[in-house]
XYZ file of C-alpha atoms in Angstrom:
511
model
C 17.297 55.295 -36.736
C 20.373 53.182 -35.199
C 18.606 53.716 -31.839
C 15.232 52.786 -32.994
C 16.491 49.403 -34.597
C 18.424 48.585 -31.502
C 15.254 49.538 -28.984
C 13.144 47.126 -31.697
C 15.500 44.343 -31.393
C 15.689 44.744 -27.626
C 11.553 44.527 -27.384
C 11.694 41.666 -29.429
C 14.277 39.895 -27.050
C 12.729 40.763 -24.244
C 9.240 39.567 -25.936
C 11.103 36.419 -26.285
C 11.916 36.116 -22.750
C 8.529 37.339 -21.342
C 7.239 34.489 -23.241
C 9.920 31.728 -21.899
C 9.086 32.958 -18.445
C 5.551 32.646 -18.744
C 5.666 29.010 -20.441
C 8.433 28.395 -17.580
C 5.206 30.078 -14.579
C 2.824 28.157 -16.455
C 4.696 25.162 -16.228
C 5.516 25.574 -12.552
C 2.388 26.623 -11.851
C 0.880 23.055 -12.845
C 3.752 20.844 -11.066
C 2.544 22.846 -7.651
C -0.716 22.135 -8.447
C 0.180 18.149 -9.032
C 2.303 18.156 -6.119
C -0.116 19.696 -3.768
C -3.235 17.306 -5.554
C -0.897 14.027 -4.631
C 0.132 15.894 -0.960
C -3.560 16.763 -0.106
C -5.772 14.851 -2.690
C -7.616 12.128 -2.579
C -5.063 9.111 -3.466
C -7.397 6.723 -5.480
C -7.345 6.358 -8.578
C -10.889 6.220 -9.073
C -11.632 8.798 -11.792
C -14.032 11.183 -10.881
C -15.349 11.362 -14.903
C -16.764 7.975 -13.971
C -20.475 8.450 -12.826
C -22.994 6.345 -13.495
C -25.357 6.830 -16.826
C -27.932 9.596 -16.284
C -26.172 10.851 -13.119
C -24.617 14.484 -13.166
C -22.382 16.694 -10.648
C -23.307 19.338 -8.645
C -20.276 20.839 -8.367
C -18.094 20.341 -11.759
C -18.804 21.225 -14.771
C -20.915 19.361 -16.637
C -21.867 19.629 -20.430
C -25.213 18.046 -19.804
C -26.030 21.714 -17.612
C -25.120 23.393 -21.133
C -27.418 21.580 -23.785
C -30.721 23.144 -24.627
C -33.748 21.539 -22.867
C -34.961 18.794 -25.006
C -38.888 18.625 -26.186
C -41.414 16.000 -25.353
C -40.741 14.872 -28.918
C -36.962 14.792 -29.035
C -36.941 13.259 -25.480
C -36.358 9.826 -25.215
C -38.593 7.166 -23.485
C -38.083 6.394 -20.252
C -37.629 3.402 -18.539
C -38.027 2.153 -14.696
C -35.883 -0.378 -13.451
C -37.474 -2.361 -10.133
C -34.551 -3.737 -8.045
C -35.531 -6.402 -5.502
C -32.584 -6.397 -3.074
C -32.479 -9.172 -0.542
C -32.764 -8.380 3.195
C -29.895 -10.557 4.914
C -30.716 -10.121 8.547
C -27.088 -11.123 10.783
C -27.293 -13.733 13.523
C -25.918 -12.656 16.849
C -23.802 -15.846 16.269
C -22.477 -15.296 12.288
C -19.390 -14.555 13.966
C -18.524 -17.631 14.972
C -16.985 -20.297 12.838
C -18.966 -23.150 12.465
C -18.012 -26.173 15.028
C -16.406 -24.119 17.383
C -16.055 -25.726 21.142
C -19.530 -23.975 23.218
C -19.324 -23.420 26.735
C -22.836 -23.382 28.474
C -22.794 -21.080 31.890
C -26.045 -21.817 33.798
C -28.103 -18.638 36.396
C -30.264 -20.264 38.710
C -32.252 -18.032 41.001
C -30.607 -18.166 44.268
C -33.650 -19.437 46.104
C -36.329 -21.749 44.507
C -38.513 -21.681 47.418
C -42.217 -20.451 46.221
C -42.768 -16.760 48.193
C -46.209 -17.373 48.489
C -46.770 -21.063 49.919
C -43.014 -21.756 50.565
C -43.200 -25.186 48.562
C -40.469 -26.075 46.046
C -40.860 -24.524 42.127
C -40.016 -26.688 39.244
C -38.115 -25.324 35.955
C -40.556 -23.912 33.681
C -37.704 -23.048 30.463
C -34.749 -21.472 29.846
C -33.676 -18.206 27.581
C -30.427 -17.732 26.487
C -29.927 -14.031 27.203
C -26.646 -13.599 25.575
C -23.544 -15.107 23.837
C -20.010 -14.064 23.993
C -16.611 -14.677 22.760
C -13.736 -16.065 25.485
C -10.646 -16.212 24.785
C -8.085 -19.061 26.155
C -4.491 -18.084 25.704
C -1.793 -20.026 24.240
C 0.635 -21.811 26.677
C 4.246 -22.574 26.170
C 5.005 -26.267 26.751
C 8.702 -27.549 27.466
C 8.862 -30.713 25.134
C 11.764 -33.373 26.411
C 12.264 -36.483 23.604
C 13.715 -39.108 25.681
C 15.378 -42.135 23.546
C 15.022 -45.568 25.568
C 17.644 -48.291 24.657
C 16.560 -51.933 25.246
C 18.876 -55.176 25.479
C 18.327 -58.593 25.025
C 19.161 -60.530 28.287
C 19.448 -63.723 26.693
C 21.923 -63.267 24.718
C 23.767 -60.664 26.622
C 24.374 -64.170 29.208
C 25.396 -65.873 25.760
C 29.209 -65.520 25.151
C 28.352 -66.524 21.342
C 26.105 -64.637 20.484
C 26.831 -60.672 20.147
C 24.849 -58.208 22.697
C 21.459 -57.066 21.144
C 20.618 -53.784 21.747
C 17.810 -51.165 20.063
C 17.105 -47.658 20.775
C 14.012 -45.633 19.818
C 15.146 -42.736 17.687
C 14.219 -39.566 17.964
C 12.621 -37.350 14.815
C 15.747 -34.919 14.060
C 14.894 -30.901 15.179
C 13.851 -28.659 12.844
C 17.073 -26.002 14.297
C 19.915 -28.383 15.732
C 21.378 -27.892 19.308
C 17.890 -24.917 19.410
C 14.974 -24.746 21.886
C 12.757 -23.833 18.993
C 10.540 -26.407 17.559
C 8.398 -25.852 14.382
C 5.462 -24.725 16.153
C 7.366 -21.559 17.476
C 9.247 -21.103 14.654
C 6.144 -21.350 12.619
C 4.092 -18.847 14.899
C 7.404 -16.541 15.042
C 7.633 -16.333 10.851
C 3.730 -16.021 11.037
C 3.534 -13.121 13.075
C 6.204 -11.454 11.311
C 5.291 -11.979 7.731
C 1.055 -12.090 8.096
C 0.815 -9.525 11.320
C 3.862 -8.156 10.364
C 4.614 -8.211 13.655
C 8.776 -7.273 13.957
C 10.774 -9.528 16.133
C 12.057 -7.040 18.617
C 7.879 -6.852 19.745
C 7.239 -10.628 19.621
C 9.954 -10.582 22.305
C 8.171 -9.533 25.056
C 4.907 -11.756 24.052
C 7.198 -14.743 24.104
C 7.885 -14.082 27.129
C 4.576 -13.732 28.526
C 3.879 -17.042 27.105
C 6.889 -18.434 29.231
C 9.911 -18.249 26.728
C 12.943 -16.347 27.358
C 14.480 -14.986 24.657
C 15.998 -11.912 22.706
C 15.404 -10.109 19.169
C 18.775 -11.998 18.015
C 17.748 -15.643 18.533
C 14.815 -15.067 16.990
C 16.269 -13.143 14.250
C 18.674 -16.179 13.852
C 15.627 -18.611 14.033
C 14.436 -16.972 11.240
C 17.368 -17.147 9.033
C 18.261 -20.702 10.203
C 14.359 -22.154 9.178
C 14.748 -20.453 6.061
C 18.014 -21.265 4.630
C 17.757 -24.800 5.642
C 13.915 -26.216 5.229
C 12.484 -23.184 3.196
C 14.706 -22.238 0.925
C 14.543 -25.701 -0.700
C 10.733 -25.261 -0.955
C 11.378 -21.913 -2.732
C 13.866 -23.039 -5.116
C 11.831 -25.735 -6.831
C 8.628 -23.464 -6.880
C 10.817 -20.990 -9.024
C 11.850 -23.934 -11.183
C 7.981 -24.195 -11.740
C 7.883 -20.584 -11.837
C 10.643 -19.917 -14.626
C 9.182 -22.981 -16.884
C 6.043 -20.817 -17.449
C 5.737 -18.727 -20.173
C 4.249 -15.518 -18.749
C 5.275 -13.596 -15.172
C 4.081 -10.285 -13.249
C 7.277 -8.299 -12.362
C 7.656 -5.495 -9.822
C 9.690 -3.920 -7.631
C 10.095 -1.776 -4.710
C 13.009 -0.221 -2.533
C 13.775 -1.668 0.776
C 17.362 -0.957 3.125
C 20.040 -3.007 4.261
C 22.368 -1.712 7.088
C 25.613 -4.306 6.414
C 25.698 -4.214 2.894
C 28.233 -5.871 0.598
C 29.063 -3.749 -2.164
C 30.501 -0.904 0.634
C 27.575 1.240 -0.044
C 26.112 3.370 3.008
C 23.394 1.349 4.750
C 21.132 4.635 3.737
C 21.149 3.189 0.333
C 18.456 1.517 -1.492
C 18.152 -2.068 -1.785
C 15.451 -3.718 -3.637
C 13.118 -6.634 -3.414
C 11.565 -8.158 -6.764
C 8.430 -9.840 -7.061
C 7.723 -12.092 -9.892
C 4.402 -13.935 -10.063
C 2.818 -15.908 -12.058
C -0.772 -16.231 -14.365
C -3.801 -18.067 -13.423
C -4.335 -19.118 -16.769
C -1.196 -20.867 -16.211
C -1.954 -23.183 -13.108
C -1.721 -22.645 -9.354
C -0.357 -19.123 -8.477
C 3.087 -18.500 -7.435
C 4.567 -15.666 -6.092
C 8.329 -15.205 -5.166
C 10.675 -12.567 -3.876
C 13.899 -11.691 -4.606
C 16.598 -9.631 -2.374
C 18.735 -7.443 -4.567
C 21.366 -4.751 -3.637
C 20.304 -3.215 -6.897
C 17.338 -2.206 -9.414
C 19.466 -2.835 -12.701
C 18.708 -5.500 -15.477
C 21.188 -7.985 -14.224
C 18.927 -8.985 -11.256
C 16.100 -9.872 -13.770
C 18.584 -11.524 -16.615
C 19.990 -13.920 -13.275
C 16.310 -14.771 -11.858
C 14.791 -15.367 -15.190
C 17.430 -17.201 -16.466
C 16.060 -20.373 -18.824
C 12.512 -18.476 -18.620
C 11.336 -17.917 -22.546
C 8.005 -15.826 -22.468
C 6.546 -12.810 -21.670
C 7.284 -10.087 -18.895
C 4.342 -8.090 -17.725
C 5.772 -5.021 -16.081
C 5.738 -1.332 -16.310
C 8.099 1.629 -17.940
C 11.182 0.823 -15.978
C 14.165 1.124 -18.285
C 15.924 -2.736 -16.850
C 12.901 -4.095 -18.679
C 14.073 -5.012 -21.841
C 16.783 -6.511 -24.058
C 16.685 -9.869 -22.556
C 17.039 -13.110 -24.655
C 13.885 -15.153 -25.378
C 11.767 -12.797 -23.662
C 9.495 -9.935 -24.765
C 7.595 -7.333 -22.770
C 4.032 -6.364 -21.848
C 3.489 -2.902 -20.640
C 0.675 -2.283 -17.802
C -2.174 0.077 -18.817
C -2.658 0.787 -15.291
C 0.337 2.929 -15.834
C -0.796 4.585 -18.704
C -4.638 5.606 -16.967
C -2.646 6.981 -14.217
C -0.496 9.332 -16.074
C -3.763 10.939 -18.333
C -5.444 10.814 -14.813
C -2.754 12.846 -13.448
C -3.013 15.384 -16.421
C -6.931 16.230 -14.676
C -8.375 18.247 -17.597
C -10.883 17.446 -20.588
C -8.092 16.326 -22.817
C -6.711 14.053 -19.763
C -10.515 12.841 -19.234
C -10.329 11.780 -22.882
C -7.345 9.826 -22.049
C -8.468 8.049 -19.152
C -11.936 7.338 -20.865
C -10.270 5.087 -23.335
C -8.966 3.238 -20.796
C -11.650 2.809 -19.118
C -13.286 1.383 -22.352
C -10.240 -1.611 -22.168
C -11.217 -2.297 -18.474
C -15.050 -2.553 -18.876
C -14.004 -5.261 -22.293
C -11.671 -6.587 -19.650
C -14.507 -7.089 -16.827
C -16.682 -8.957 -19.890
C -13.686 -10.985 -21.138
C -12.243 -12.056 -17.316
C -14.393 -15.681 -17.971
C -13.073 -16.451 -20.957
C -10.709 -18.714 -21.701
C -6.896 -17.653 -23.268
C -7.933 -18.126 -26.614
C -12.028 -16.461 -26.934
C -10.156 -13.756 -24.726
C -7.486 -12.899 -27.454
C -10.422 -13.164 -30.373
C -12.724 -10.822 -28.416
C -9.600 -8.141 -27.769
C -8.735 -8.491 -31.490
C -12.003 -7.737 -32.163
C -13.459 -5.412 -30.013
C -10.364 -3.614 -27.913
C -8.156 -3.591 -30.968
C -9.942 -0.476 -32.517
C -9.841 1.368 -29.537
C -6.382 1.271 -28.879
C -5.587 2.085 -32.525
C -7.998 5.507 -32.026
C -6.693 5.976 -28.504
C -3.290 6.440 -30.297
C -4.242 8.186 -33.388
C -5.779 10.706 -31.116
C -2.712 10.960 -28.795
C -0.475 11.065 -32.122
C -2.279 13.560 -33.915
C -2.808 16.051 -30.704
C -0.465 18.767 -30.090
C 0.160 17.819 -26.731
C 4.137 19.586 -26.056
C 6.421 20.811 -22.939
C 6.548 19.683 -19.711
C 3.456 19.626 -18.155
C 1.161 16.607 -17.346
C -0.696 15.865 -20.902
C 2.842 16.093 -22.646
C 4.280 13.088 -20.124
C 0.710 11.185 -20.459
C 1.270 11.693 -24.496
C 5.264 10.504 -24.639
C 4.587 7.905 -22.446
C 2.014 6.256 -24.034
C 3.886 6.839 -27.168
C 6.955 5.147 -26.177
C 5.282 1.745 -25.396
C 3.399 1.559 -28.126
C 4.643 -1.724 -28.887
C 4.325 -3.571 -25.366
C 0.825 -1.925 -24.584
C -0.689 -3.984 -27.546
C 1.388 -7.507 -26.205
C -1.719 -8.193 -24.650
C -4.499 -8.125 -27.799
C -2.160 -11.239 -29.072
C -1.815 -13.159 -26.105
C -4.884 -14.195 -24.108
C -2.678 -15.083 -21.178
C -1.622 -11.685 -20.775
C -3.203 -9.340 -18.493
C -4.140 -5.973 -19.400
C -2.336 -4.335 -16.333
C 0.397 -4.974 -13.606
C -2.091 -5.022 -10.829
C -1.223 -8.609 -9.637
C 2.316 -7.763 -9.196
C 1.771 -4.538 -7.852
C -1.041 -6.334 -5.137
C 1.479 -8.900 -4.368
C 4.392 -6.650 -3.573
C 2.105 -4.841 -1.461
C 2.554 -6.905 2.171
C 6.432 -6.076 1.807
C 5.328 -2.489 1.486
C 3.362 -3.123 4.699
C 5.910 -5.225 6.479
C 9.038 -2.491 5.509
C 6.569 -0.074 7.804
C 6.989 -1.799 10.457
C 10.259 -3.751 10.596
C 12.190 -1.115 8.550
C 15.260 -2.489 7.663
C 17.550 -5.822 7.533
C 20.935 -5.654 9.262
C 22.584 -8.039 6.747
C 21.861 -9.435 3.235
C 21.040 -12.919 4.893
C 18.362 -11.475 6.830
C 17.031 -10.106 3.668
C 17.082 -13.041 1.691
C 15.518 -14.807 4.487
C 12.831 -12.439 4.309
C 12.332 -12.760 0.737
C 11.919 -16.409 1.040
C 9.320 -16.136 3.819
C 7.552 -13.551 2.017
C 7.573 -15.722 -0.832
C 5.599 -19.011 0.583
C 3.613 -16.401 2.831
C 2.022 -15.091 -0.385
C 2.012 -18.424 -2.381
C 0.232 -20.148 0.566
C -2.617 -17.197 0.852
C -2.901 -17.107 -2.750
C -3.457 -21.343 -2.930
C -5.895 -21.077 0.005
C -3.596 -22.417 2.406
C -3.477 -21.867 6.363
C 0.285 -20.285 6.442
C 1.220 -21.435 9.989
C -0.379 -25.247 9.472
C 1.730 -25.029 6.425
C 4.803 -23.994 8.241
C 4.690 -26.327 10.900
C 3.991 -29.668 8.565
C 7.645 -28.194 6.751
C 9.252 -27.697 9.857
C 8.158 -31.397 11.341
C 8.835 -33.002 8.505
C 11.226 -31.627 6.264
C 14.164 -32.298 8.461
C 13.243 -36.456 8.140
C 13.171 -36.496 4.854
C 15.780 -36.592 2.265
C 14.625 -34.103 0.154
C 18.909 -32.753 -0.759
C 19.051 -36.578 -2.476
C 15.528 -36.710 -3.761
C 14.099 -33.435 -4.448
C 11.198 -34.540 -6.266
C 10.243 -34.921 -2.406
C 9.165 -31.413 -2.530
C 6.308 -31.941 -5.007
C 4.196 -33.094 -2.204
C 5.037 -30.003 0.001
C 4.233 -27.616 -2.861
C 1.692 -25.056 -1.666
C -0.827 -26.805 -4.645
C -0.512 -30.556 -3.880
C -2.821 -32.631 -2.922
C -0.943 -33.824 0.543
C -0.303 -29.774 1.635
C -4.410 -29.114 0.434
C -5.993 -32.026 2.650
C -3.786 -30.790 5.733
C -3.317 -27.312 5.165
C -6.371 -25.370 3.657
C -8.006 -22.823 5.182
């Protein structure tokens, strides 16, 4: 009897195990099949549940293929639709811009002479048989500002009178005691923050152009132009930036070989994006260099800003003074879309029910957008979470992270049914970060923490200028010309006119 009780307890034991280890396979089992999906899968986030009405899959299953065949009396009537789709028919020259310089090239037969009676033919019309594009390259010209001094004779042969003298001045340089003028530096900060071109390339093309220079001068070009004419454009758009009351936040990872906090230069550094609403005026969008991800680099940037902080899950957003947080739903459909199964279709199905409102309430202004949310995407969030709530969704596989995260942000994924200003998602911040993303690719790294903040600044009226409609390099070169005349340390307000969204920078500057 003593051994039968102790060969019970052992089966039960090892019951007990056999049933941890197959939870434990089952759970493994699904993170190789997410990590293989996100290795070899398709990466958009497109869900594949989303076909259009009436239109079924061949190759999943569908519950339409499981439904008896309805009768001619339970079927429903149907309905054509015509579509009239205009035919646009493309000009050999639609890719041209309008007013562009034409260059007419001219075939004559090489004899005119008639064949037949040797007399002289006439013209009788002309075809054009083709058009194509030339190209002229740019040329580098060497730009010498001579200052002339002039004297008044008069009374230089006057021994009363004091010797008169003028001299023409000449407009201060954007770099002092530098060869570069503001149309290279504005083509060299163009290339490297639109092309994303990195500097030790553009080397070689500067020299085909006729320059002579190195990766470090230009480097040093770069940091110059944007710690002395940019950098003051930068700082009073984030004074406009911070007196809003709503901003995108994001960041992403980026590297820094001299860093100053004696980390390895194989540690992460981090840029920020903040940007702001276009309910709330021109769009602005600024970077910030940071040595670190934690809360302290949001609490310093968004210091005096009271408002709200779209972002997603991190853990640094929150606690701050004055401000309160809006979590993206983009976020949440991307975790149920991760779970891929009928209760993770279910999931991403109600979110897709918030982006088709959204699509319908994009027109609307702040307030009708808040009264239609309240009204119509209200009650689908609150079944959304009942649903989640109520579902016995456990463990560590995909539907139990969709289900606690959704659950723990309960309170900033509704922000945006009070608040018409708010956006449903983080998109905008997300889009925006995306040309550092890009850039990182190609230039991989900063050597030193002023290179990186000079990249953040470029980045920053890069993106502000596309996003106002505003030719980039025009814009760069009426700074660089101008800037250094002006007393803009004494008067700031000076800077209001060179604002990406003023009048003077939209007349000169738009695309």
């Amino acid at each position: 009897e003593e051994q039968l009780t102790y060969m019970k307890k052992q089966n039960e034991e090892l019951s007990i195990k056999l049933d941890q280890s197959l939870s434990q396979n089952k759970a493994l089992a699904e993170q190789i099949r997410q990590l293989t999906k996100a290795l070899y899968g398709s990466k958009s986030e497109k869900s594949k549940y989303q076909a259009p009405d009436g239109q079924t899959s061949l190759f999943d299953d569908d519950p339409s293929f499981n439904e008896s065949e309805h009768t001619e009396e339970q079927s429903t009537a149907t309905i054509t639709y015509t579509v009239n789709r205009k035919l646009h028919k493309k000009k050999r020259n639609d890719s041209f811009h309008e007013g562009i310089e034409i260059e007419e090239v001219h075939h004559h037969p090489t004899n005119t002479q008639c064949d037949c009676c040797l007399s002289q033919m006439t013209e009788a019309g002309k075809t054009i048989a083709r058009e194509e594009a030339k190209f002229i390259p740019a040329k580098m010209m060497r730009i010498q500002h001579i200052e002339h001094a002039y004297e008044c004779k008069h009374c230089k042969m006057d021994a009363t009178q004091k010797a008169q003298m003028k001299r023409g001045k000449a407009p201060q340089a954007a770099i002092q005691r530098s060869i570069a003028g503001p149309t290279v530096l504005a083509k060299l900060i163009y290339d490297k923050f639109i092309q994303y071109l990195p500097l030790y390339r553009q080397v070689k093309e500067w020299e085909r152009y006729g320059l002579l220079t190195n990766d470090k001068n230009l480097s040093n070009w770069v940091i110059r132009a944007a710690e002395d004419w940019l950098l003051p454009v930068y700082e009073q758009m984030k004074q406009t930036l911070t007196a809003k009351s709503v901003l995108h936040v994001d960041e992403t990872y980026a590297q820094i070989i001299k860093r100053s906090d004696g980390k390895s230069g194989q540690s992460n550094a981090y840029n920020w994006v903040f940007r702001s609403v276009p309910s709330q005026g021109p769009i602005i969008v600024l970077f910030q260099s940071a040595l670190s991800r934690s809360r302290s680099v949001l609490e310093e940037f968004t210091e005096g800003f009271k408002g709200t902080v779209i972002c997603d899950g991190y853990s640094a957003y929150g606690n701050l003074p004055d401000v309160s947080f809006a979590n993206c739903w983009a976020h949440v459909r991307r975790y149920w879309l991760k779970a891929d199964s009928k209760n993770g279709q279910i999931g991403v199905d109600y979110c897709d029910q918030l982006y088709r409102l959204e699509r319908q309430f994009k027109h609307l202004s702040p307030g009708k957008r808040r009264k239609a949310r309240q009204k119509h995407s209200k009650p689908i969030i609150e079944k959304f979470l009942k649903w989640v709530d109520e579902s016995p969704f456990f463990g560590r596989n995909a539907l139990a992270k969709a289900a606690e995260y959704t659950l723990n942000r309960i309170h900033g994924l509704k922000a945006f049914l009070f608040d018409g200003r708010i956006e449903i998602d983080n998109n905008p911040a997300e889009n925006a970060i995306r040309p550092n993303v890009i850039g990182r690719k190609n230039w991989l790294f900063s050597v030193s923490e002023a290179g990186a903040k000079a990249n953040a600044i470029c980045l920053s009226l890069a993106e502000t200028a596309k996003a106002n409609s505003i030719d980039f390099y025009q814009y760069l070169v009426t700074l660089m010309t101008e800037l250094p005349n002006l007393p803009i340390h004494q008067q700031p307000e000076i800077l209001n006119n060179y604002m990406p969204w003023s009048k003077k920078i939209q007349a000169t500057c738009a695309n």
